[in-house]
Amino acid sequence: MAKSHACSSPDHHVHDAAGFVAAVERACSERGLRLTEIRARVLGLVADAGKPIKAYDLLDKVREGEGAGAAAPPTVYRALDFLLANGFIHKLESVNAFVACHHPNAAQHSAPFLICDACHKAVELEDEHVVATLDAQARALGFSPQTQTLEVHGLCAECARK
């Protein structure tokens, strides 16, 4: 029987953006990384969104406020690059949007996502077996995988009931 993981629950997502940013700050400190003001601000916006958020929407939110990044939109893209490279957020390629990673203390990793086409929520599945199977099958064909992005589109349970 498959082992159940917290990330497999649709209710498992970042509920407290400030707490999430604090957890990432601790992870950065432990890893010798620098979480600048703009990086923390962008991370907080991604975490606060509650569903995948596009870069243009992040830019608009940064411009609405004051402080880091308000006058220089390219800094938002550099912040996203840093957050992605260090595994604090994931990019959902099929919808060109970003979500907070459920476990900021972990190293960068691959995770399958379930994406609802109606409400646009995304569930990060913590399933090492799926990731390992894809990796093994690719390698068996002589392919050297660098990253994986597995996104399954459909309807979440709530939207399917409507």
Coordinates of C-alpha atoms in Angstrom, one line a residue:
M1 CA 0.0 0.0 0.0
A2 CA 1.3 3.5 -0.8
K3 CA 2.5 5.6 2.0
S4 CA 0.4 8.7 2.6
H5 CA 2.3 12.0 2.8
A6 CA 1.2 15.3 4.1
C7 CA 1.8 17.0 0.7
S8 CA -0.7 14.7 -0.8
S9 CA -3.5 16.5 1.0
P10 CA -5.3 19.3 -0.9
D11 CA -5.4 21.1 2.5
H12 CA -1.6 21.0 2.8
H13 CA -0.3 24.3 1.5
V14 CA 1.2 27.4 3.0
H15 CA -1.3 29.0 5.4
D16 CA 0.9 31.6 7.0
A17 CA 3.0 33.6 4.6
A18 CA 4.9 35.4 7.3
G19 CA 5.7 32.1 9.0
F20 CA 6.8 30.6 5.7
V21 CA 9.1 33.5 5.0
A22 CA 10.6 33.1 8.5
A23 CA 11.2 29.4 7.8
V24 CA 13.0 30.3 4.6
E25 CA 15.0 32.9 6.4
R26 CA 16.2 30.2 8.8
A27 CA 16.9 27.8 5.9
C28 CA 18.9 30.5 4.2
S29 CA 20.9 31.2 7.3
E30 CA 21.6 27.5 7.7
R31 CA 22.7 27.2 4.1
G32 CA 24.7 30.4 4.0
L33 CA 22.3 32.1 1.6
R34 CA 21.1 35.7 1.7
L35 CA 17.4 36.4 1.7
T36 CA 17.3 40.0 0.6
E37 CA 14.4 42.3 1.2
I38 CA 13.1 41.9 -2.3
R39 CA 13.5 38.1 -2.3
A40 CA 11.6 37.9 1.0
R41 CA 8.9 40.2 -0.4
V42 CA 8.4 38.2 -3.5
L43 CA 8.4 35.0 -1.5
G44 CA 5.8 36.4 0.8
L45 CA 3.6 37.3 -2.1
V46 CA 3.9 33.8 -3.6
A47 CA 3.1 32.2 -0.3
D48 CA 0.2 34.6 0.4
A49 CA -1.4 33.9 -3.0
G50 CA -2.8 30.5 -1.9
K51 CA -2.7 29.3 -5.5
P52 CA -0.2 29.6 -8.4
I53 CA 0.6 33.2 -9.2
K54 CA 2.1 34.5 -12.5
A55 CA 5.1 36.7 -12.7
Y56 CA 3.1 39.6 -14.1
D57 CA 0.7 39.5 -11.1
L58 CA 3.7 39.5 -8.8
L59 CA 5.1 42.5 -10.6
D60 CA 1.8 44.3 -10.2
K61 CA 1.7 43.6 -6.5
V62 CA 5.3 44.7 -6.0
R63 CA 4.6 48.0 -7.9
E64 CA 1.4 48.6 -5.8
G65 CA 3.5 48.8 -2.6
E66 CA 6.6 50.6 -1.6
G67 CA 10.0 49.4 -0.8
A68 CA 12.2 46.8 -2.4
G69 CA 11.5 46.2 -6.1
A70 CA 8.8 48.8 -6.5
A71 CA 10.9 50.9 -9.0
A72 CA 12.9 48.0 -10.6
P73 CA 10.7 45.2 -12.0
P74 CA 13.8 43.1 -13.1
T75 CA 14.6 42.6 -9.5
V76 CA 11.4 40.6 -9.2
Y77 CA 12.6 38.2 -11.9
R78 CA 16.0 37.9 -10.2
A79 CA 14.3 37.2 -6.9
L80 CA 12.2 34.4 -8.5
D81 CA 15.4 32.9 -10.0
F82 CA 17.0 32.8 -6.6
L83 CA 13.9 31.3 -4.9
L84 CA 13.6 28.7 -7.7
A85 CA 17.3 27.8 -7.7
N86 CA 17.2 27.2 -4.0
G87 CA 14.0 25.1 -3.9
F88 CA 11.9 27.6 -2.0
I89 CA 9.3 27.9 -4.8
H90 CA 8.3 25.8 -7.7
K91 CA 7.4 26.9 -11.2
L92 CA 4.4 25.3 -12.8
E93 CA 5.4 25.3 -16.5
S94 CA 2.0 24.6 -18.0
V95 CA 0.4 27.6 -16.4
N96 CA 3.6 29.7 -16.2
A97 CA 3.0 30.4 -12.5
F98 CA 4.8 30.0 -9.2
V99 CA 3.8 28.3 -5.9
A100 CA 5.6 28.1 -2.5
C101 CA 7.3 24.8 -1.8
H102 CA 5.8 23.0 1.2
H103 CA 9.2 22.1 2.7
P104 CA 11.6 25.0 2.6
N105 CA 14.2 23.2 4.6
A106 CA 14.7 20.5 1.9
A107 CA 17.1 20.8 -0.9
Q108 CA 15.8 21.5 -4.4
H109 CA 13.7 18.6 -5.5
S110 CA 11.2 17.4 -8.1
A111 CA 7.6 17.1 -7.1
P112 CA 4.5 16.1 -9.2
F113 CA 1.6 18.6 -9.0
L114 CA -2.1 18.3 -9.4
I115 CA -3.6 21.4 -10.9
C116 CA -7.3 22.2 -10.9
D117 CA -8.4 23.7 -14.2
A118 CA -11.4 25.3 -12.6
C119 CA -10.2 27.0 -9.4
H120 CA -6.5 26.9 -10.3
K121 CA -5.3 25.5 -7.0
A122 CA -2.2 23.3 -7.2
V123 CA -1.4 20.4 -4.9
E124 CA 2.2 19.4 -4.5
L125 CA 2.5 15.6 -4.1
E126 CA 5.4 14.3 -2.1
D127 CA 5.9 11.1 -3.9
E128 CA 9.5 10.0 -4.2
H129 CA 8.4 6.8 -6.0
V130 CA 6.9 8.7 -9.0
V131 CA 9.9 10.9 -9.2
A132 CA 12.3 7.9 -9.0
T133 CA 10.3 5.9 -11.5
L134 CA 10.4 8.7 -14.1
D135 CA 14.2 9.2 -13.5
A136 CA 14.9 5.4 -13.8
Q137 CA 12.9 5.1 -17.0
A138 CA 14.6 8.1 -18.6
R139 CA 18.0 6.7 -17.6
A140 CA 17.1 3.2 -19.0
L141 CA 16.6 5.0 -22.4
G142 CA 20.0 6.6 -22.1
F143 CA 18.5 10.0 -21.2
S144 CA 20.2 12.0 -18.5
P145 CA 17.5 14.0 -16.8
Q146 CA 18.3 17.3 -15.2
T147 CA 15.0 18.4 -13.8
Q148 CA 11.4 17.0 -13.7
T149 CA 8.2 18.8 -13.9
L150 CA 5.1 16.5 -13.8
E151 CA 1.8 18.4 -13.8
V152 CA -1.5 16.6 -13.9
H153 CA -4.5 18.8 -14.9
G154 CA -8.1 18.1 -14.1
L155 CA -10.6 19.0 -11.4
C156 CA -10.1 19.0 -7.7
A157 CA -12.6 17.2 -5.5
E158 CA -14.4 20.4 -4.6
C159 CA -14.8 21.6 -8.2
A160 CA -15.7 18.1 -9.5
R161 CA -18.7 18.2 -7.1
K162 CA -20.1 21.4 -8.6

